[in-house]
Coordinates of C-alpha atoms and ligand atoms in Angstrom, one line a residue:
M776 CA 118.4 106.8 136.2
E777 CA 118.9 104.3 133.4
L778 CA 122.2 104.1 131.5
L779 CA 121.9 103.8 127.7
S780 CA 124.3 104.0 124.8
G781 CA 123.8 106.8 122.2
A782 CA 122.3 104.2 119.8
E783 CA 119.8 103.1 122.4
M784 CA 119.0 106.7 123.3
V785 CA 118.1 107.4 119.6
V786 CA 115.6 104.5 119.6
R787 CA 114.3 105.1 123.1
S788 CA 113.8 108.8 122.4
L789 CA 111.6 107.9 119.4
A790 CA 109.6 105.5 121.5
D791 CA 109.1 108.1 124.2
E792 CA 108.1 110.6 121.6
G793 CA 105.3 108.2 120.7
V794 CA 106.7 107.2 117.3
E795 CA 105.2 103.9 116.1
Y796 CA 106.9 103.5 112.7
I797 CA 110.2 104.7 111.2
Y798 CA 111.0 104.2 107.5
G799 CA 114.6 103.6 106.6
Y800 CA 117.5 101.8 105.1
P801 CA 120.7 100.6 107.0
G802 CA 124.3 101.3 106.3
G803 CA 127.7 101.4 108.1
A804 CA 127.3 104.7 109.9
L805 CA 124.0 103.5 111.5
L806 CA 124.8 99.9 112.4
H807 CA 124.9 100.7 116.1
V808 CA 121.4 102.2 115.8
Y809 CA 120.1 99.3 113.8
D810 CA 121.4 96.9 116.4
A811 CA 119.5 98.9 119.1
I812 CA 116.4 98.7 116.9
F813 CA 116.8 94.9 116.8
R814 CA 116.9 94.7 120.6
Q815 CA 113.5 96.5 121.3
D816 CA 110.0 96.3 120.0
A817 CA 108.4 99.7 120.9
V818 CA 109.3 101.2 117.5
T819 CA 108.8 99.3 114.2
H820 CA 111.2 99.8 111.4
I821 CA 110.0 99.6 107.8
L822 CA 112.7 98.6 105.3
V823 CA 112.1 100.5 102.0
R824 CA 113.8 99.7 98.7
H825 CA 115.1 103.3 98.1
E826 CA 115.6 106.1 100.7
Q827 CA 113.6 108.5 98.6
A828 CA 110.6 106.2 99.2
A829 CA 111.2 106.3 102.9
T830 CA 110.8 110.1 102.9
H831 CA 107.6 109.9 100.9
M832 CA 106.2 107.1 103.1
A833 CA 106.9 109.2 106.2
D834 CA 105.4 112.3 104.4
G835 CA 102.2 110.4 103.3
Y836 CA 101.7 109.3 106.9
A837 CA 102.3 112.9 108.1
R838 CA 99.9 114.4 105.7
A839 CA 97.2 111.9 106.5
S840 CA 97.6 112.0 110.3
G841 CA 99.1 115.4 111.1
Q842 CA 101.9 113.7 113.1
P843 CA 105.5 114.0 112.1
G844 CA 106.9 111.1 109.9
V845 CA 110.3 109.7 110.8
V846 CA 113.1 108.6 108.4
L847 CA 116.3 106.8 109.3
V848 CA 119.1 106.7 106.7
T849 CA 122.8 106.1 106.6
S850 CA 125.5 108.6 105.7
G851 CA 126.6 109.5 102.1
P852 CA 124.3 108.1 99.5
G853 CA 121.6 107.1 102.0
A854 CA 121.4 110.7 103.1
T855 CA 121.6 112.2 99.7
N856 CA 118.8 109.9 98.4
T857 CA 116.5 111.6 100.9
I858 CA 117.0 115.1 99.5
T859 CA 114.1 115.1 97.0
G860 CA 111.7 113.8 99.7
I861 CA 112.9 116.4 102.2
A862 CA 112.4 119.2 99.7
T863 CA 108.9 117.8 98.9
A864 CA 108.0 118.0 102.5
Y865 CA 109.5 121.4 103.0
M866 CA 107.7 122.9 100.1
D867 CA 104.3 121.7 101.4
S868 CA 105.1 122.4 105.1
I869 CA 104.9 118.8 106.2
P870 CA 106.3 117.8 109.6
M871 CA 109.1 115.2 109.3
V872 CA 112.2 114.2 111.3
I873 CA 115.1 112.8 109.3
L874 CA 117.8 111.0 111.3
S875 CA 120.9 110.5 109.2
G876 CA 124.1 108.6 110.1
Q877 CA 127.4 110.4 109.8
V878 CA 131.0 109.3 109.8
P879 CA 132.7 109.4 113.2
S880 CA 133.2 112.9 114.6
D881 CA 137.0 112.8 114.2
F882 CA 136.8 111.9 110.5
I883 CA 134.3 114.7 109.5
G884 CA 136.1 116.8 106.8
T885 CA 138.5 114.0 105.8
D886 CA 136.5 112.7 102.8
M887 CA 136.0 109.5 104.6
F888 CA 134.1 106.7 102.9
Q889 CA 130.5 107.7 102.6
E890 CA 131.0 111.1 104.1
T891 CA 128.7 113.9 103.0
D892 CA 127.8 117.1 104.6
M893 CA 124.2 116.3 105.2
V894 CA 123.5 119.4 107.3
G895 CA 125.0 121.6 104.5
I896 CA 123.3 119.8 101.6
S897 CA 119.9 119.9 103.2
R898 CA 120.2 123.4 104.7
P899 CA 118.0 125.3 102.1
I900 CA 115.2 122.7 102.3
V901 CA 114.8 122.1 106.1
K902 CA 113.1 124.1 108.8
H903 CA 116.1 123.3 111.0
S904 CA 119.0 120.9 111.4
F905 CA 121.2 119.5 114.1
L906 CA 124.6 117.9 114.1
V907 CA 124.8 115.9 117.4
K908 CA 128.1 116.4 119.1
R909 CA 127.7 114.4 122.4
A910 CA 125.6 111.3 123.1
E911 CA 124.2 113.0 126.2
D912 CA 122.5 115.6 123.9
I913 CA 120.5 113.0 121.9
P914 CA 117.3 113.0 123.9
E915 CA 117.0 116.8 124.0
T916 CA 118.0 117.2 120.4
I917 CA 115.4 114.7 119.3
K918 CA 112.7 116.4 121.5
K919 CA 113.6 119.7 119.9
A920 CA 113.5 118.2 116.4
F921 CA 110.0 117.0 116.9
Y922 CA 108.9 120.2 118.5
I923 CA 110.2 122.4 115.7
A924 CA 108.9 120.0 113.0
Q925 CA 105.3 120.2 114.1
T926 CA 104.8 123.7 115.6
G927 CA 104.2 127.0 113.8
R928 CA 104.5 126.4 110.1
P929 CA 105.5 122.7 110.1
G930 CA 108.5 121.3 108.1
P931 CA 111.3 118.8 108.0
V932 CA 114.1 118.7 110.5
V933 CA 117.4 116.9 110.0
V934 CA 119.3 115.3 112.9
D935 CA 122.8 114.2 111.7
I936 CA 124.4 111.7 114.1
P937 CA 128.1 110.7 113.9
K938 CA 128.8 107.0 114.4
D939 CA 131.1 107.4 117.5
I940 CA 128.2 109.1 119.3
T941 CA 126.2 105.9 119.1
N942 CA 128.9 103.7 120.3
P943 CA 127.4 100.8 122.3
A944 CA 130.3 100.7 124.8
D945 CA 129.7 104.3 126.1
K946 CA 126.6 104.6 128.4
F947 CA 125.0 107.7 129.7
E948 CA 122.1 108.6 132.0
Y949 CA 119.0 108.8 129.9
Q950 CA 115.9 111.0 130.5
Y951 CA 113.6 112.2 127.8
P952 CA 112.6 115.8 128.4
K953 CA 108.9 116.3 129.0
K954 CA 108.8 119.8 127.6
I955 CA 111.1 122.0 125.6
K956 CA 111.6 125.7 125.6
M957 CA 113.6 127.5 123.0
R958 CA 114.2 131.1 123.5
S959 CA 114.8 131.9 119.9
Y960 CA 111.8 130.1 118.5
N961 CA 108.3 131.3 119.5
P962 CA 105.7 130.6 116.8
A963 CA 102.5 132.8 117.1
N964 CA 99.7 131.1 119.0
R965 CA 96.9 133.7 118.6
G966 CA 96.0 136.3 115.9
H967 CA 95.8 140.0 116.7
S968 CA 92.3 140.8 117.8
G969 CA 92.4 144.3 116.3
Q970 CA 93.4 142.8 112.9
I971 CA 90.7 140.2 113.2
R972 CA 88.1 142.9 113.9
K973 CA 89.3 145.0 110.9
A974 CA 89.1 141.9 108.7
L975 CA 85.5 141.2 109.8
D976 CA 84.5 144.8 109.1
L977 CA 85.9 144.4 105.5
L978 CA 84.3 141.0 105.0
L979 CA 80.9 142.1 106.1
S980 CA 80.9 145.1 103.8
A981 CA 82.0 143.0 100.8
K982 CA 79.8 142.9 97.7
R983 CA 81.8 140.2 95.8
P984 CA 83.8 138.2 98.3
V985 CA 85.7 135.0 97.7
I986 CA 87.3 132.7 100.3
Y987 CA 90.5 131.2 99.0
S988 CA 92.0 128.6 101.3
G989 CA 95.1 126.5 101.0
G990 CA 97.1 123.7 102.5
G991 CA 97.5 125.7 105.7
V992 CA 93.9 125.0 106.6
V993 CA 94.5 121.3 106.2
T994 CA 97.8 121.1 108.0
G995 CA 96.6 123.6 110.6
G996 CA 93.5 121.5 111.4
A997 CA 91.1 124.3 110.7
A998 CA 88.7 122.6 108.2
Q999 CA 85.8 122.6 110.6
E1000 CA 86.2 126.3 111.5
L1001 CA 86.6 127.2 107.8
T1002 CA 83.4 125.3 106.9
E1003 CA 81.4 126.9 109.7
L1004 CA 82.6 130.4 108.7
T1005 CA 82.0 129.9 105.0
R1006 CA 78.5 128.6 105.7
L1007 CA 77.7 131.4 108.2
L1008 CA 78.8 134.1 105.7
N1009 CA 77.3 132.3 102.7
F1010 CA 80.4 133.3 100.6
P1011 CA 81.7 131.4 97.6
I1012 CA 84.8 129.4 98.4
T1013 CA 87.7 127.9 96.3
N1014 CA 90.6 125.8 97.4
T1015 CA 94.2 125.5 96.2
L1016 CA 95.5 122.1 95.0
M1017 CA 96.9 121.6 98.5
G1018 CA 93.7 122.9 100.2
L1019 CA 91.3 120.4 98.7
G1020 CA 89.1 118.8 101.4
G1021 CA 89.5 121.9 103.6
F1022 CA 85.9 122.6 102.6
P1023 CA 83.6 119.8 101.4
G1024 CA 84.2 119.4 97.6
S1025 CA 80.6 118.3 96.9
D1026 CA 79.1 121.4 98.6
Q1027 CA 77.3 124.0 96.4
Q1028 CA 79.3 126.8 97.9
F1029 CA 82.5 125.2 96.5
L1030 CA 83.6 126.5 93.1
G1031 CA 86.3 124.0 92.5
M1032 CA 90.0 124.4 92.7
L1033 CA 91.5 127.7 91.4
G1034 CA 94.6 128.5 89.5
M1035 CA 96.5 127.2 86.5
H1036 CA 94.1 124.3 86.1
G1037 CA 91.4 125.7 88.3
S1038 CA 87.7 125.9 87.3
Y1039 CA 86.4 128.6 85.0
T1040 CA 84.0 129.8 87.8
A1041 CA 86.6 129.9 90.6
N1042 CA 89.1 131.8 88.5
L1043 CA 86.5 134.3 87.2
A1044 CA 85.1 134.8 90.7
M1045 CA 88.6 135.5 92.0
H1046 CA 89.3 138.0 89.2
H1047 CA 86.1 139.9 89.8
A1048 CA 86.2 139.8 93.7
D1049 CA 86.2 142.9 95.8
V1050 CA 87.4 141.1 98.9
I1051 CA 89.5 138.0 99.0
L1052 CA 89.9 136.1 102.3
A1053 CA 93.1 134.1 101.9
I1054 CA 93.6 131.5 104.6
G1055 CA 96.7 129.3 104.9
A1056 CA 97.5 129.9 101.2
R1057 CA 100.6 131.6 99.7
F1058 CA 99.5 133.1 96.4
D1059 CA 102.0 131.0 94.5
D1060 CA 102.5 131.4 90.7
R1061 CA 100.3 128.3 90.0
V1062 CA 97.4 130.3 91.6
T1063 CA 97.9 133.9 90.6
N1064 CA 99.1 133.6 87.0
G1065 CA 100.7 137.0 86.3
I1066 CA 101.1 138.9 89.6
G1067 CA 100.7 142.3 87.9
K1068 CA 97.2 141.5 86.6
F1069 CA 96.0 139.5 89.7
C1070 CA 92.5 140.4 90.9
P1071 CA 92.6 144.1 90.1
G1072 CA 89.7 145.2 92.3
A1073 CA 90.3 143.1 95.4
K1074 CA 91.3 144.0 98.9
V1075 CA 93.1 141.1 100.4
I1076 CA 92.9 139.7 104.0
H1077 CA 95.6 137.1 104.5
I1078 CA 95.7 134.7 107.5
D1079 CA 98.9 132.6 107.9
V1080 CA 100.9 131.2 110.8
D1081 CA 104.1 132.1 108.9
P1082 CA 104.7 135.9 108.9
T1083 CA 107.2 135.5 106.0
S1084 CA 104.4 134.2 103.7
I1085 CA 102.3 137.3 104.1
S1086 CA 102.8 139.9 101.4
K1087 CA 105.5 137.7 99.9
N1088 CA 103.8 137.6 96.5
I1089 CA 100.7 139.6 96.8
V1090 CA 100.5 142.6 99.2
A1091 CA 97.9 142.0 102.0
D1092 CA 95.6 144.9 103.0
I1093 CA 94.9 143.2 106.3
P1094 CA 97.5 140.7 107.4
I1095 CA 96.8 138.4 110.3
V1096 CA 99.6 136.3 111.7
G1097 CA 98.5 133.3 113.7
P1098 CA 97.4 129.6 113.6
V1099 CA 94.5 129.5 111.2
D1100 CA 92.3 127.4 113.5
S1101 CA 92.5 129.9 116.4
V1102 CA 92.1 132.9 114.1
L1103 CA 89.0 131.5 112.5
R1104 CA 87.6 130.6 115.9
D1105 CA 88.2 134.2 117.1
M1106 CA 86.4 135.4 113.9
L1107 CA 83.5 133.1 114.5
K1108 CA 83.2 134.2 118.1
Q1109 CA 83.1 137.9 117.2
L1110 CA 80.5 137.2 114.5
K1111 CA 78.2 135.2 116.7
E1112 CA 78.5 137.2 119.9
E1113 CA 77.9 140.5 118.1
K1114 CA 75.3 139.0 115.8
R1115 CA 76.9 140.6 112.8
A1116 CA 76.0 139.5 109.3
A1117 CA 77.2 140.0 105.7
D1118 CA 75.3 142.2 103.2
A1119 CA 72.7 139.6 102.2
D1120 CA 71.4 141.5 99.1
A1121 CA 74.9 142.0 97.7
I1122 CA 75.8 138.4 98.4
A1123 CA 72.6 137.1 96.7
S1124 CA 73.4 139.0 93.5
W1125 CA 77.0 137.9 93.6
W1126 CA 75.8 134.3 93.8
K1127 CA 73.5 134.9 90.8
Q1128 CA 76.5 136.0 88.8
V1129 CA 78.7 133.1 90.1
N1130 CA 76.1 130.5 89.3
E1131 CA 75.6 132.0 85.8
W1132 CA 79.4 131.4 85.2
R1133 CA 79.0 127.9 86.7
S1134 CA 76.1 126.9 84.5
S1135 CA 77.5 128.4 81.3
K1136 CA 80.7 126.3 81.4
G1137 CA 80.2 123.5 83.9
T1138 CA 82.8 122.9 86.5
F1139 CA 85.3 120.9 84.5
P1140 CA 83.8 120.0 81.1
Y1141 CA 85.5 117.6 78.7
D1142 CA 84.7 115.8 75.5
A1143 CA 83.4 112.4 76.3
G1144 CA 84.9 110.8 73.2
D1145 CA 83.6 107.8 71.2
G1146 CA 82.4 105.7 74.2
V1147 CA 85.1 103.1 73.7
I1148 CA 88.4 104.8 74.3
I1149 CA 88.9 105.7 78.0
K1150 CA 89.3 109.4 78.8
P1151 CA 91.5 110.0 81.8
Q1152 CA 88.9 112.3 83.2
K1153 CA 86.4 109.5 83.0
A1154 CA 88.7 107.2 84.8
V1155 CA 89.0 109.6 87.8
E1156 CA 85.2 110.1 87.8
T1157 CA 84.7 106.4 87.9
L1158 CA 87.2 106.0 90.7
Y1159 CA 85.1 108.6 92.6
E1160 CA 81.8 106.7 91.9
V1161 CA 83.3 103.4 93.0
T1162 CA 85.0 104.7 96.2
K1163 CA 83.0 107.6 97.4
D1164 CA 81.2 105.7 100.1
M1165 CA 84.4 104.1 101.3
D1166 CA 86.8 105.4 104.0
V1167 CA 89.4 106.4 101.3
Y1168 CA 92.6 108.3 101.0
V1169 CA 93.7 109.3 97.5
T1170 CA 97.3 110.0 96.7
S1171 CA 98.7 111.1 93.4
D1172 CA 101.9 111.5 91.5
V1173 CA 102.7 114.5 89.3
G1174 CA 101.4 115.3 85.8
Q1175 CA 98.1 115.4 84.0
H1176 CA 96.7 112.6 86.1
Q1177 CA 97.3 114.7 89.3
M1178 CA 95.3 117.6 87.9
F1179 CA 92.5 115.2 86.8
G1180 CA 92.5 113.8 90.3
A1181 CA 92.2 117.3 91.8
Q1182 CA 89.5 118.3 89.3
Y1183 CA 87.2 115.2 89.2
Y1184 CA 87.5 113.6 92.6
K1185 CA 85.4 115.4 95.2
F1186 CA 87.1 115.6 98.6
D1187 CA 84.7 116.2 101.4
K1188 CA 87.2 115.8 104.2
P1189 CA 90.7 117.2 104.9
R1190 CA 93.8 115.0 104.7
R1191 CA 92.3 112.8 102.1
W1192 CA 94.0 114.2 99.0
I1193 CA 97.7 113.6 99.3
N1194 CA 99.9 115.0 96.6
S1195 CA 103.1 117.0 96.1
G1196 CA 101.9 120.5 95.3
G1197 CA 104.9 122.7 95.9
L1198 CA 107.8 120.6 94.5
G1199 CA 105.8 118.6 92.1
T1200 CA 107.7 115.4 92.8
M1201 CA 107.1 112.5 90.3
G1202 CA 107.5 109.3 92.4
F1203 CA 105.7 110.7 95.4
G1204 CA 102.3 109.1 95.1
F1205 CA 103.0 105.4 95.5
P1206 CA 105.3 105.4 98.6
A1207 CA 103.0 108.1 100.2
A1208 CA 100.1 105.7 99.7
N1209 CA 102.1 102.9 101.4
G1210 CA 102.8 105.1 104.5
I1211 CA 99.1 105.8 104.8
K1212 CA 98.1 102.2 104.4
L1213 CA 100.5 101.1 107.1
H1214 CA 98.9 103.4 109.6
Y1215 CA 95.3 103.1 108.5
P1216 CA 95.1 99.4 107.4
D1217 CA 91.3 99.4 107.4
A1218 CA 91.0 102.4 105.1
E1219 CA 91.3 102.1 101.3
V1220 CA 94.3 103.9 99.8
A1221 CA 94.2 104.7 96.1
C1222 CA 97.2 106.1 94.2
I1223 CA 96.4 107.9 90.9
T1224 CA 99.6 107.8 88.8
G1225 CA 101.0 107.9 85.3
E1226 CA 103.3 105.4 83.6
G1227 CA 106.1 108.0 83.9
S1228 CA 105.7 108.8 87.6
I1229 CA 105.1 105.2 88.8
Q1230 CA 108.4 104.1 87.3
M1231 CA 110.2 106.5 89.6
N1232 CA 109.5 104.4 92.7
I1233 CA 108.1 101.2 91.3
Q1234 CA 110.6 99.2 93.4
E1235 CA 108.4 99.8 96.4
L1236 CA 106.1 97.0 95.1
S1237 CA 108.6 94.8 97.0
T1238 CA 108.1 96.8 100.3
C1239 CA 104.4 96.3 99.9
L1240 CA 104.7 92.6 99.7
Q1241 CA 107.0 92.4 102.7
Y1242 CA 104.7 94.5 104.9
D1243 CA 101.4 93.5 103.4
L1244 CA 100.2 96.9 102.1
P1245 CA 97.3 96.3 99.8
V1246 CA 97.0 99.7 98.2
K1247 CA 95.2 100.2 94.8
I1248 CA 97.2 101.8 92.0
I1249 CA 95.3 103.5 89.2
N1250 CA 97.9 104.0 86.4
L1251 CA 96.5 106.4 83.8
N1252 CA 98.7 105.0 81.0
N1253 CA 98.8 107.5 78.1
Q1254 CA 102.2 106.2 77.0
V1255 CA 103.6 109.7 77.2
L1256 CA 104.8 112.2 79.8
G1257 CA 101.4 113.8 79.3
M1258 CA 101.9 117.1 81.0
V1259 CA 105.2 117.7 79.2
R1260 CA 103.5 116.7 75.9
Q1261 CA 100.6 119.1 76.6
W1262 CA 103.0 122.0 77.0
Q1263 CA 105.0 121.0 73.9
E1264 CA 101.8 120.9 71.9
M1265 CA 100.5 124.3 73.2
Q1266 CA 103.8 126.2 73.3
Y1267 CA 106.3 124.4 71.0
E1268 CA 104.2 123.7 67.9
G1269 CA 104.0 120.0 68.7
R1270 CA 107.7 119.3 68.8
Y1271 CA 107.5 116.4 71.2
S1272 CA 111.1 116.4 72.5
H1273 CA 111.6 113.3 74.7
S1274 CA 108.1 113.1 76.0
Y1275 CA 107.2 109.8 74.3
M1276 CA 108.2 106.6 76.2
D1277 CA 109.1 103.7 74.1
S1278 CA 109.5 100.2 75.5
L1279 CA 107.2 100.5 78.5
P1280 CA 107.0 97.4 80.5
D1281 CA 104.0 95.1 80.6
F1282 CA 102.8 96.4 83.9
K1283 CA 100.4 93.5 84.6
K1284 CA 103.3 91.0 84.3
L1285 CA 105.7 93.2 86.2
V1286 CA 103.3 93.6 89.1
E1287 CA 102.6 89.9 89.1
A1288 CA 106.3 89.2 89.3
Y1289 CA 106.4 91.3 92.5
G1290 CA 103.6 89.0 93.9
H1291 CA 100.6 91.3 93.4
V1292 CA 97.5 91.5 91.2
G1293 CA 97.8 93.2 87.8
M1294 CA 95.0 94.3 85.5
R1295 CA 95.1 95.8 82.0
I1296 CA 92.0 97.8 81.1
E1297 CA 91.6 99.0 77.5
K1298 CA 87.8 99.7 76.9
L1299 CA 85.5 102.1 78.6
A1300 CA 82.9 99.3 79.2
D1301 CA 85.4 97.4 81.3
L1302 CA 86.5 100.3 83.4
K1303 CA 83.9 100.4 86.2
P1304 CA 83.5 96.6 86.6
A1305 CA 87.3 96.3 86.8
M1306 CA 87.6 99.0 89.4
E1307 CA 84.8 97.4 91.5
E1308 CA 86.6 94.1 91.2
A1309 CA 89.9 95.7 92.3
F1310 CA 88.4 97.4 95.4
A1311 CA 86.6 94.2 96.3
M1312 CA 90.1 92.5 96.7
K1313 CA 90.6 94.0 100.1
D1314 CA 93.7 92.1 100.9
R1315 CA 95.6 92.4 97.7
L1316 CA 97.6 95.2 96.1
V1317 CA 95.9 95.7 92.7
F1318 CA 97.6 97.6 89.9
M1319 CA 95.1 98.8 87.3
D1320 CA 97.0 99.7 84.2
I1321 CA 94.4 101.7 82.3
A1322 CA 95.0 102.7 78.6
V1323 CA 93.8 106.3 78.3
D1324 CA 93.5 108.7 75.4
S1325 CA 97.0 110.1 75.0
S1326 CA 95.9 113.3 73.2
E1327 CA 93.9 114.7 76.1
H1328 CA 94.9 118.0 77.7
V1329 CA 94.1 119.4 81.1
Y1330 CA 91.7 122.3 80.9
P1331 CA 91.1 125.0 81.9
M1332 CA 94.7 126.2 81.5
Q1333 CA 95.5 129.8 82.4
I1334 CA 97.3 131.7 79.7
K1335 CA 100.8 132.6 80.6
D1336 CA 101.3 136.2 82.0
G1337 CA 97.6 136.8 81.8
S1338 CA 95.2 137.5 84.6
M1339 CA 93.2 134.9 86.6
R1340 CA 90.4 135.1 84.0
D1341 CA 92.6 134.4 81.0
M1342 CA 92.2 130.7 80.2
W1343 CA 92.2 128.1 77.5
L1344 CA 89.0 126.1 78.0
S1345 CA 89.7 123.5 75.3
K1346 CA 92.1 123.1 72.4
T1347 CA 90.1 125.7 70.4
E1348 CA 88.2 127.9 72.9
R1349 CA 89.7 130.6 75.2
T1350 CA 88.1 133.2 77.4
Ligands
TPP532 C1 111.0 114.1 89.5 C2 110.4 114.9 88.4 N1 111.0 115.0 87.2 C3 110.4 115.7 86.2 C4 109.3 116.4 86.4 C5 108.6 117.2 85.3 N2 107.3 116.7 84.9 C6 106.1 117.2 85.4 S1 104.8 116.3 84.8 C7 105.8 115.3 83.9 C8 105.2 114.1 83.2 C9 104.5 113.1 84.0 O1 104.2 112.0 83.3 P1 103.3 110.8 83.8 O2 103.7 110.4 85.2 O3 103.2 109.8 82.8 O4 101.9 111.6 84.0 P2 100.9 112.2 82.9 O5 101.3 113.7 82.8 O6 101.1 111.5 81.6 O7 99.5 112.0 83.5 C10 107.1 115.6 84.1 C11 108.2 114.9 83.4 C12 108.7 116.3 87.7 N3 107.6 116.9 88.0 N4 109.3 115.5 88.7

């Protein structure tokens, strides 16, 4: 058996786990590990400019690939800088392993330089955490961390490693475990067949059914099964913000996203439904609006791998605990083998109603303006036109631009719409795009952002130059924290407290200073040609700073404490 130091074991374990890239930033507590990285070439380390960006890079990769992203940071400030990124991954159930350096074991609790209780600080926002106590435990601990991060409901796992444990002078026998068994952790691997049968009985008797699917379908790899089931049943379907791409966005059966900024049709269909099939979705407040008034006539079937998500917000009439892909496969099998079908007449008249709603209001209507000023909605529509035939991933930051991205870009495949849904982390979109580009260099990666969000991690322009990551940044520059401004206009009589940004940089010059291509686009006529030119520059990072109408709001917008059907449709029209 080979003898390795703790530091070497950390790196070798990652290699044996099949990890290609780790994202990190060095510091004292980790120097033994960084030296071990230097002396091998199986794992490539990407040096970010801020540890938060390392977490979002790892997260973007994980969302696009389904594989856990890996982060390496030093103790103290290095570790605390990852907290926002860990919470972002936790809220959206993204598999991630965060290796943090720690002060030497004997000094823990002495307030040593750069000591922080990483296990304690991260506890509420991780799926699990480990403090390594012996170098010999490193391989098994890392194996367990990866296993926990990616099985069941995925999530981030922290492994905190004191410096003495990585001492290069102490060598131990190294063997990476092939399999791991944990007696106390057994995620469900099948749904209950009796519950599945009950769910099918209810679905096939439904007169006004809606399928409501979320991020669990995307992370659970069940898009194909969901698409087949939806087509077989011929039911209307809506996706959450996190679920977009779980069913093809350009398909007629798709009603658009639902919820706070969901489509009129999706929200009305939900409100009037008699049966809701919720799959890998968690009925969060951005979907349900007021829980008390949520879908009054609906029976709810809820499929989720995480039993604690079921009946957490909305009580499920038929709960099914299990991985969404296997549960949907079991449903399809029963449907096909027993040649069962939905009530075709009832579904036809339901479609008639749904299509009337759709044609009366359109999916996401907006005022096209004077033809000169660029509407942010138009910018996203144009991005879709220019890139729809490309192999493209779209990330976003948080704000109005994120909602416009979700509304106007049509995602036909899962894992193509990458955004922070649960935590709503400004600063996520750009580093996430970089993580994706690194792994998929032949794909196009577009980041839709705002001038507020992009400045939260703009330093990563430097990382992009070092590692040659030619992503495309679409900055919908309305010169305001648009989503905040919208709420202030709608709920605070236009008192715009600290939502206007003075002294914005000249983004074109700034990006050029970082060694990339900058564009400033101010007129509608220039928009499409500029985007075409940007995407034609395959090998360059291009930052499109697009001046958009700052007075635009995102509509529909559900009315606080109302039901799903209570929405503002424009500044003057409500349901
Ligand atoms: C880190 C962080 N801080 C604050 C917020 C609250 N917030 C949500 S949207 C928003 C405005 C975003 O502005 P911008 O990035 O310019 O996008 P826009 O809404 O104008 O499209 C703010 C401040 C947040 N989501 N994340």
